[in-house]
């Protein structure tokens, strides 16, 4: 077999395998894959002016986490109070040892 013929056979086999895999991919694809894909009707495509941009039909954004600033502030106050208390204790030990406080 010549190199060109062998190459043609390999390419043909690869194309056949790809077609089989692709067929199953589209045949058994779920209706909706969050933030990735979803099936849409021709009516929806028409309403969007036949615009096929994926972002027109699928949102890839992730909702931001809501942060309760009052809760965070209360935790920071507690942490700062704990730091102050423990620093004072530490300085007492340093004083007993004759060392300068931090």
mmCIF file of N, CA and C in Angstrom:
data_model
loop_
_atom_site.group_PDB
_atom_site.id
_atom_site.type_symbol
_atom_site.label_atom_id
_atom_site.label_comp_id
_atom_site.label_asym_id
_atom_site.label_seq_id
_atom_site.Cartn_x
_atom_site.Cartn_y
_atom_site.Cartn_z
ATOM 1 N N UNK A 1 0.842 -1.167 0.000
ATOM 2 C CA UNK A 1 0.000 0.000 0.000
ATOM 3 C C UNK A 1 0.896 1.242 0.000
ATOM 4 N N UNK A 2 0.555 2.194 -0.822
ATOM 5 C CA UNK A 2 1.368 3.402 -0.855
ATOM 6 C C UNK A 2 1.009 4.295 0.318
ATOM 7 N N UNK A 3 1.897 5.218 0.612
ATOM 8 C CA UNK A 3 1.677 6.114 1.741
ATOM 9 C C UNK A 3 0.416 6.936 1.604
ATOM 10 N N UNK A 4 0.131 7.407 0.391
ATOM 11 C CA UNK A 4 -1.041 8.242 0.148
ATOM 12 C C UNK A 4 -2.321 7.442 0.336
ATOM 13 N N UNK A 5 -2.335 6.212 -0.151
ATOM 14 C CA UNK A 5 -3.511 5.363 -0.004
ATOM 15 C C UNK A 5 -3.749 5.034 1.476
ATOM 16 N N UNK A 6 -2.676 4.704 2.189
ATOM 17 C CA UNK A 6 -2.788 4.413 3.620
ATOM 18 C C UNK A 6 -3.325 5.625 4.362
ATOM 19 N N UNK A 7 -2.809 6.798 4.003
ATOM 20 C CA UNK A 7 -3.258 8.041 4.650
ATOM 21 C C UNK A 7 -4.746 8.268 4.378
ATOM 22 N N UNK A 8 -5.214 7.992 3.173
ATOM 23 C CA UNK A 8 -6.628 8.154 2.815
ATOM 24 C C UNK A 8 -7.499 7.208 3.630
ATOM 25 N N UNK A 9 -7.056 5.971 3.808
ATOM 26 C CA UNK A 9 -7.808 4.991 4.593
ATOM 27 C C UNK A 9 -7.905 5.451 6.044
ATOM 28 N N UNK A 10 -6.799 5.917 6.604
ATOM 29 C CA UNK A 10 -6.787 6.378 8.001
ATOM 30 C C UNK A 10 -7.720 7.568 8.172
ATOM 31 N N UNK A 11 -7.647 8.536 7.264
ATOM 32 C CA UNK A 11 -8.522 9.710 7.347
ATOM 33 C C UNK A 11 -9.989 9.316 7.217
ATOM 34 N N UNK A 12 -10.285 8.398 6.310
ATOM 35 C CA UNK A 12 -11.661 7.937 6.134
ATOM 36 C C UNK A 12 -12.186 7.254 7.385
ATOM 37 N N UNK A 13 -11.360 6.432 8.010
ATOM 38 C CA UNK A 13 -11.751 5.749 9.242
ATOM 39 C C UNK A 13 -11.966 6.760 10.366
ATOM 40 N N UNK A 14 -11.079 7.736 10.472
ATOM 41 C CA UNK A 14 -11.214 8.764 11.502
ATOM 42 C C UNK A 14 -12.508 9.549 11.302
ATOM 43 N N UNK A 15 -12.830 9.897 10.075
ATOM 44 C CA UNK A 15 -14.058 10.628 9.773
ATOM 45 C C UNK A 15 -15.278 9.791 10.127
ATOM 46 N N UNK A 16 -15.243 8.500 9.815
ATOM 47 C CA UNK A 16 -16.357 7.605 10.143
ATOM 48 C C UNK A 16 -16.577 7.550 11.656
ATOM 49 N N UNK A 17 -15.506 7.390 12.414
ATOM 50 C CA UNK A 17 -15.614 7.332 13.881
ATOM 51 C C UNK A 17 -16.156 8.651 14.415
ATOM 52 N N UNK A 18 -15.660 9.777 13.891
ATOM 53 C CA UNK A 18 -16.132 11.086 14.324
ATOM 54 C C UNK A 18 -17.622 11.238 14.062
ATOM 55 N N UNK A 19 -18.098 10.777 12.906
ATOM 56 C CA UNK A 19 -19.515 10.896 12.570
ATOM 57 C C UNK A 19 -20.373 10.073 13.533
ATOM 58 N N UNK A 20 -19.919 8.882 13.878
ATOM 59 C CA UNK A 20 -20.663 8.037 14.818
ATOM 60 C C UNK A 20 -20.747 8.709 16.180
ATOM 61 N N UNK A 21 -19.612 9.207 16.667
ATOM 62 C CA UNK A 21 -19.579 9.863 17.977
ATOM 63 C C UNK A 21 -20.444 11.118 17.960
ATOM 64 N N UNK A 22 -20.335 11.927 16.921
ATOM 65 C CA UNK A 22 -21.111 13.164 16.820
ATOM 66 C C UNK A 22 -22.600 12.871 16.785
ATOM 67 N N UNK A 23 -22.986 11.829 16.070
ATOM 68 C CA UNK A 23 -24.396 11.483 15.966
ATOM 69 C C UNK A 23 -24.960 11.180 17.348
ATOM 70 N N UNK A 24 -24.263 10.384 18.141
ATOM 71 C CA UNK A 24 -24.721 10.067 19.487
ATOM 72 C C UNK A 24 -24.726 11.306 20.372
ATOM 73 N N UNK A 25 -23.744 12.174 20.200
ATOM 74 C CA UNK A 25 -23.662 13.385 21.012
ATOM 75 C C UNK A 25 -24.916 14.227 20.823
ATOM 76 N N UNK A 26 -25.320 14.444 19.590
ATOM 77 C CA UNK A 26 -26.480 15.282 19.341
ATOM 78 C C UNK A 26 -27.794 14.548 19.574
ATOM 79 N N UNK A 27 -27.790 13.253 19.364
ATOM 80 C CA UNK A 27 -29.016 12.475 19.521
ATOM 81 C C UNK A 27 -29.420 12.373 20.987
ATOM 82 N N UNK A 28 -28.445 12.208 21.887
ATOM 83 C CA UNK A 28 -28.747 11.977 23.292
ATOM 84 C C UNK A 28 -28.402 13.173 24.180
ATOM 85 N N UNK A 29 -28.222 14.341 23.581
ATOM 86 C CA UNK A 29 -27.889 15.531 24.353
ATOM 87 C C UNK A 29 -29.098 15.952 25.181
ATOM 88 N N UNK A 30 -28.875 16.355 26.459
ATOM 89 C CA UNK A 30 -29.997 16.808 27.277
ATOM 90 C C UNK A 30 -30.553 18.142 26.760
ATOM 91 N N UNK A 31 -31.764 18.470 27.174
ATOM 92 C CA UNK A 31 -32.417 19.699 26.735
ATOM 93 C C UNK A 31 -31.662 20.944 27.198
ATOM 94 N N UNK A 32 -31.088 20.880 28.392
ATOM 95 C CA UNK A 32 -30.467 22.070 28.969
ATOM 96 C C UNK A 32 -29.245 21.671 29.785
ATOM 97 N N UNK A 33 -28.122 22.312 29.513
ATOM 98 C CA UNK A 33 -26.914 22.141 30.319
ATOM 99 C C UNK A 33 -26.603 23.530 30.854
ATOM 100 N N UNK A 34 -26.830 23.712 32.145
ATOM 101 C CA UNK A 34 -26.721 25.042 32.748
ATOM 102 C C UNK A 34 -25.384 25.713 32.417
ATOM 103 N N UNK A 35 -25.479 26.987 32.006
ATOM 104 C CA UNK A 35 -24.334 27.836 31.680
ATOM 105 C C UNK A 35 -23.524 27.288 30.500
ATOM 106 N N UNK A 36 -24.079 26.340 29.722
ATOM 107 C CA UNK A 36 -23.340 25.777 28.586
ATOM 108 C C UNK A 36 -24.188 25.746 27.317
ATOM 109 N N UNK A 37 -25.350 25.135 27.385
ATOM 110 C CA UNK A 37 -26.157 24.985 26.179
ATOM 111 C C UNK A 37 -27.607 24.702 26.538
ATOM 112 N N UNK A 38 -28.484 25.029 25.597
ATOM 113 C CA UNK A 38 -29.893 24.637 25.710
ATOM 114 C C UNK A 38 -30.508 24.639 24.321
ATOM 115 N N UNK A 39 -31.528 23.818 24.151
ATOM 116 C CA UNK A 39 -32.225 23.792 22.873
ATOM 117 C C UNK A 39 -33.194 24.964 22.836
ATOM 118 N N UNK A 40 -33.294 25.581 21.673
ATOM 119 C CA UNK A 40 -34.235 26.679 21.494
ATOM 120 C C UNK A 40 -35.087 26.400 20.266
ATOM 121 N N UNK A 41 -36.270 26.977 20.273
ATOM 122 C CA UNK A 41 -37.174 26.777 19.140
ATOM 123 C C UNK A 41 -36.825 27.746 18.014
ATOM 124 N N UNK A 42 -37.297 27.438 16.843
ATOM 125 C CA UNK A 42 -37.096 28.328 15.708
ATOM 126 C C UNK A 42 -37.797 29.668 15.947
ATOM 127 N N UNK A 43 -38.924 29.640 16.694
ATOM 128 C CA UNK A 43 -39.624 30.893 17.016
ATOM 129 C C UNK A 43 -38.734 31.811 17.848
ATOM 130 N N UNK A 44 -38.026 31.239 18.827
ATOM 131 C CA UNK A 44 -37.136 32.047 19.657
ATOM 132 C C UNK A 44 -35.980 32.613 18.828
ATOM 133 N N UNK A 45 -35.451 31.809 17.931
ATOM 134 C CA UNK A 45 -34.375 32.289 17.049
ATOM 135 C C UNK A 45 -34.897 33.424 16.171
ATOM 136 N N UNK A 46 -36.114 33.276 15.681
ATOM 137 C CA UNK A 46 -36.712 34.334 14.854
ATOM 138 C C UNK A 46 -36.923 35.610 15.667
ATOM 139 N N UNK A 47 -37.415 35.466 16.923
ATOM 140 C CA UNK A 47 -37.616 36.638 17.787
ATOM 141 C C UNK A 47 -36.307 37.372 18.056
ATOM 142 N N UNK A 48 -35.198 36.634 18.049
ATOM 143 C CA UNK A 48 -33.879 37.239 18.276
ATOM 144 C C UNK A 48 -33.225 37.689 16.970
ATOM 145 N N UNK A 49 -34.020 37.833 15.921
ATOM 146 C CA UNK A 49 -33.507 38.331 14.653
ATOM 147 C C UNK A 49 -32.527 37.371 13.994
ATOM 148 N N UNK A 50 -32.702 36.085 14.214
ATOM 149 C CA UNK A 50 -31.833 35.035 13.659
ATOM 150 C C UNK A 50 -30.382 35.180 14.122
ATOM 151 N N UNK A 51 -30.198 35.851 15.259
ATOM 152 C CA UNK A 51 -28.867 36.007 15.855
ATOM 153 C C UNK A 51 -28.529 34.696 16.559
ATOM 154 N N UNK A 52 -27.434 34.052 16.170
ATOM 155 C CA UNK A 52 -27.071 32.753 16.745
ATOM 156 C C UNK A 52 -25.938 32.842 17.759
ATOM 157 N N UNK A 53 -25.654 34.050 18.265
ATOM 158 C CA UNK A 53 -24.645 34.168 19.320
ATOM 159 C C UNK A 53 -25.100 33.387 20.544
ATOM 160 N N UNK A 54 -24.212 32.567 21.074
ATOM 161 C CA UNK A 54 -24.556 31.714 22.211
ATOM 162 C C UNK A 54 -25.019 32.550 23.391
ATOM 163 N N UNK A 55 -24.363 33.689 23.621
ATOM 164 C CA UNK A 55 -24.719 34.517 24.775
ATOM 165 C C UNK A 55 -26.142 35.065 24.682
ATOM 166 N N UNK A 56 -26.727 35.044 23.523
ATOM 167 C CA UNK A 56 -28.109 35.480 23.344
ATOM 168 C C UNK A 56 -29.074 34.484 24.004
ATOM 169 N N UNK A 57 -28.660 33.226 24.086
ATOM 170 C CA UNK A 57 -29.552 32.162 24.554
ATOM 171 C C UNK A 57 -29.110 31.529 25.874
ATOM 172 N N UNK A 58 -27.819 31.604 26.193
ATOM 173 C CA UNK A 58 -27.290 30.947 27.391
ATOM 174 C C UNK A 58 -26.458 31.952 28.167
ATOM 175 N N UNK A 59 -26.792 32.129 29.432
ATOM 176 C CA UNK A 59 -26.011 33.029 30.282
ATOM 177 C C UNK A 59 -24.913 32.220 30.967
ATOM 178 N N UNK A 60 -23.676 32.671 30.821
ATOM 179 C CA UNK A 60 -22.556 31.957 31.431
ATOM 180 C C UNK A 60 -22.114 32.613 32.726
ATOM 181 N N UNK A 61 -22.792 33.673 33.129
ATOM 182 C CA UNK A 61 -22.379 34.386 34.344
ATOM 183 C C UNK A 61 -22.816 33.625 35.594
ATOM 184 N N UNK A 62 -22.080 33.842 36.639
ATOM 185 C CA UNK A 62 -22.387 33.236 37.944
ATOM 186 C C UNK A 62 -22.863 34.350 38.864
ATOM 187 N N UNK A 63 -23.960 34.095 39.568
ATOM 188 C CA UNK A 63 -24.473 35.101 40.493
ATOM 189 C C UNK A 63 -23.453 35.392 41.579
ATOM 190 N N UNK A 64 -23.348 36.680 41.912
ATOM 191 C CA UNK A 64 -22.424 37.064 42.972
ATOM 192 C C UNK A 64 -22.981 36.642 44.326
ATOM 193 N N UNK A 65 -22.073 36.316 45.217
ATOM 194 C CA UNK A 65 -22.462 35.943 46.570
ATOM 195 C C UNK A 65 -22.812 37.214 47.328
ATOM 196 N N UNK A 66 -23.965 37.214 47.978
ATOM 197 C CA UNK A 66 -24.377 38.363 48.775
ATOM 198 C C UNK A 66 -23.617 38.339 50.094
ATOM 199 N N UNK A 67 -23.049 39.467 50.450
ATOM 200 C CA UNK A 67 -22.273 39.570 51.680
ATOM 201 C C UNK A 67 -23.028 40.462 52.643
ATOM 202 N N UNK A 68 -23.280 39.947 53.842
ATOM 203 C CA UNK A 68 -23.937 40.723 54.886
ATOM 204 C C UNK A 68 -22.865 41.545 55.599
ATOM 205 N N UNK A 69 -22.793 42.833 55.253
ATOM 206 C CA UNK A 69 -21.730 43.683 55.788
ATOM 207 C C UNK A 69 -21.842 43.874 57.297
ATOM 208 N N UNK A 70 -23.047 43.893 57.830
ATOM 209 C CA UNK A 70 -23.207 44.030 59.289
ATOM 210 C C UNK A 70 -22.621 42.814 60.006
ATOM 211 N N UNK A 71 -22.862 41.633 59.452
ATOM 212 C CA UNK A 71 -22.321 40.401 60.041
ATOM 213 C C UNK A 71 -20.794 40.387 59.961
ATOM 214 N N UNK A 72 -20.245 40.769 58.813
ATOM 215 C CA UNK A 72 -18.793 40.813 58.641
ATOM 216 C C UNK A 72 -18.184 41.821 59.600
ATOM 217 N N UNK A 73 -18.826 42.983 59.738
ATOM 218 C CA UNK A 73 -18.322 44.014 60.644
ATOM 219 C C UNK A 73 -18.333 43.518 62.088
ATOM 220 N N UNK A 74 -19.393 42.822 62.490
ATOM 221 C CA UNK A 74 -19.474 42.284 63.853
ATOM 222 C C UNK A 74 -18.355 41.274 64.099
ATOM 223 N N UNK A 75 -18.069 40.426 63.104
ATOM 224 C CA UNK A 75 -16.979 39.450 63.247
ATOM 225 C C UNK A 75 -15.632 40.156 63.365
ATOM 226 N N UNK A 76 -15.425 41.200 62.576
ATOM 227 C CA UNK A 76 -14.157 41.947 62.648
ATOM 228 C C UNK A 76 -13.984 42.630 64.001
ATOM 229 N N UNK A 77 -15.070 43.158 64.530
ATOM 230 C CA UNK A 77 -15.001 43.782 65.863
ATOM 231 C C UNK A 77 -14.611 42.741 66.901
ATOM 232 N N UNK A 78 -15.225 41.555 66.837
ATOM 233 C CA UNK A 78 -14.904 40.470 67.771
ATOM 234 C C UNK A 78 -13.442 40.046 67.629
ATOM 235 N N UNK A 79 -12.974 39.927 66.403
ATOM 236 C CA UNK A 79 -11.574 39.534 66.161
ATOM 237 C C UNK A 79 -10.626 40.585 66.722
ATOM 238 N N UNK A 80 -10.925 41.862 66.463
ATOM 239 C CA UNK A 80 -10.064 42.927 66.976
ATOM 240 C C UNK A 80 -10.036 42.963 68.494
ATOM 241 N N UNK A 81 -11.176 42.715 69.130
ATOM 242 C CA UNK A 81 -11.225 42.661 70.595
ATOM 243 C C UNK A 81 -10.383 41.502 71.108
ATOM 244 N N UNK A 82 -10.460 40.355 70.429
ATOM 245 C CA UNK A 82 -9.667 39.193 70.823
ATOM 246 C C UNK A 82 -8.172 39.481 70.660
ATOM 247 N N UNK A 83 -7.798 40.148 69.574
ATOM 248 C CA UNK A 83 -6.392 40.506 69.368
ATOM 249 C C UNK A 83 -5.915 41.420 70.481
ATOM 250 N N UNK A 84 -6.726 42.415 70.825
ATOM 251 C CA UNK A 84 -6.350 43.370 71.886
ATOM 252 C C UNK A 84 -6.171 42.647 73.220
ATOM 253 N N UNK A 85 -7.135 41.778 73.560
ATOM 254 C CA UNK A 85 -7.070 41.038 74.825
ATOM 255 C C UNK A 85 -5.822 40.164 74.880
ATOM 256 N N UNK A 86 -5.561 39.424 73.817
ATOM 257 C CA UNK A 86 -4.416 38.518 73.802
ATOM 258 C C UNK A 86 -3.081 39.260 73.725
ATOM 259 N N UNK A 87 -3.068 40.408 73.062
ATOM 260 C CA UNK A 87 -1.850 41.224 73.036
ATOM 261 C C UNK A 87 -1.536 41.744 74.434
ATOM 262 N N UNK A 88 -2.583 42.167 75.145
ATOM 263 C CA UNK A 88 -2.381 42.640 76.531
ATOM 264 C C UNK A 88 -1.839 41.517 77.414
ATOM 265 N N UNK A 89 -2.381 40.300 77.270
ATOM 266 C CA UNK A 89 -1.880 39.156 78.045
ATOM 267 C C UNK A 89 -0.420 38.885 77.695
ATOM 268 N N UNK A 90 -0.123 38.906 76.424
ATOM 269 C CA UNK A 90 1.238 38.648 75.965
ATOM 270 C C UNK A 90 2.204 39.684 76.531
ATOM 271 N N UNK A 91 1.770 40.937 76.532
ATOM 272 C CA UNK A 91 2.620 41.997 77.071
ATOM 273 C C UNK A 91 2.846 41.843 78.573
ATOM 274 N N UNK A 92 1.855 41.308 79.275
ATOM 275 C CA UNK A 92 2.033 41.032 80.719
ATOM 276 C C UNK A 92 3.153 40.011 80.915
ATOM 277 N N UNK A 93 3.145 38.954 80.094
ATOM 278 C CA UNK A 93 4.198 37.938 80.195
ATOM 279 C C UNK A 93 5.561 38.529 79.850
ATOM 280 N N UNK A 94 5.593 39.364 78.816
ATOM 281 C CA UNK A 94 6.855 40.005 78.445
ATOM 282 C C UNK A 94 7.373 40.902 79.571
ATOM 283 N N UNK A 95 6.457 41.598 80.245
ATOM 284 C CA UNK A 95 6.829 42.477 81.354
ATOM 285 C C UNK A 95 7.432 41.677 82.501
ATOM 286 N N UNK A 96 6.815 40.497 82.795
ATOM 287 C CA UNK A 96 7.336 39.625 83.849
ATOM 288 C C UNK A 96 8.739 39.139 83.538
ATOM 289 N N UNK A 97 9.012 38.956 82.234
ATOM 290 C CA UNK A 97 10.322 38.489 81.814
ATOM 291 C C UNK A 97 11.335 39.619 81.648
ATOM 292 N N UNK A 98 10.877 40.844 81.889
ATOM 293 C CA UNK A 98 11.759 41.981 81.759
ATOM 294 C C UNK A 98 11.997 42.415 80.324
ATOM 295 N N UNK A 99 11.089 42.042 79.446
ATOM 296 C CA UNK A 99 11.219 42.402 78.028
ATOM 297 C C UNK A 99 10.242 43.526 77.694
ATOM 298 N N UNK A 100 10.522 44.237 76.629
ATOM 299 C CA UNK A 100 9.634 45.332 76.229
ATOM 300 C C UNK A 100 8.380 44.774 75.544
ATOM 301 N N UNK A 101 7.252 45.444 75.763
ATOM 302 C CA UNK A 101 5.986 44.980 75.154
ATOM 303 C C UNK A 101 5.975 45.213 73.653
ATOM 304 N N UNK A 102 5.070 44.511 73.012
ATOM 305 C CA UNK A 102 4.942 44.696 71.555
ATOM 306 C C UNK A 102 3.823 45.690 71.263
#
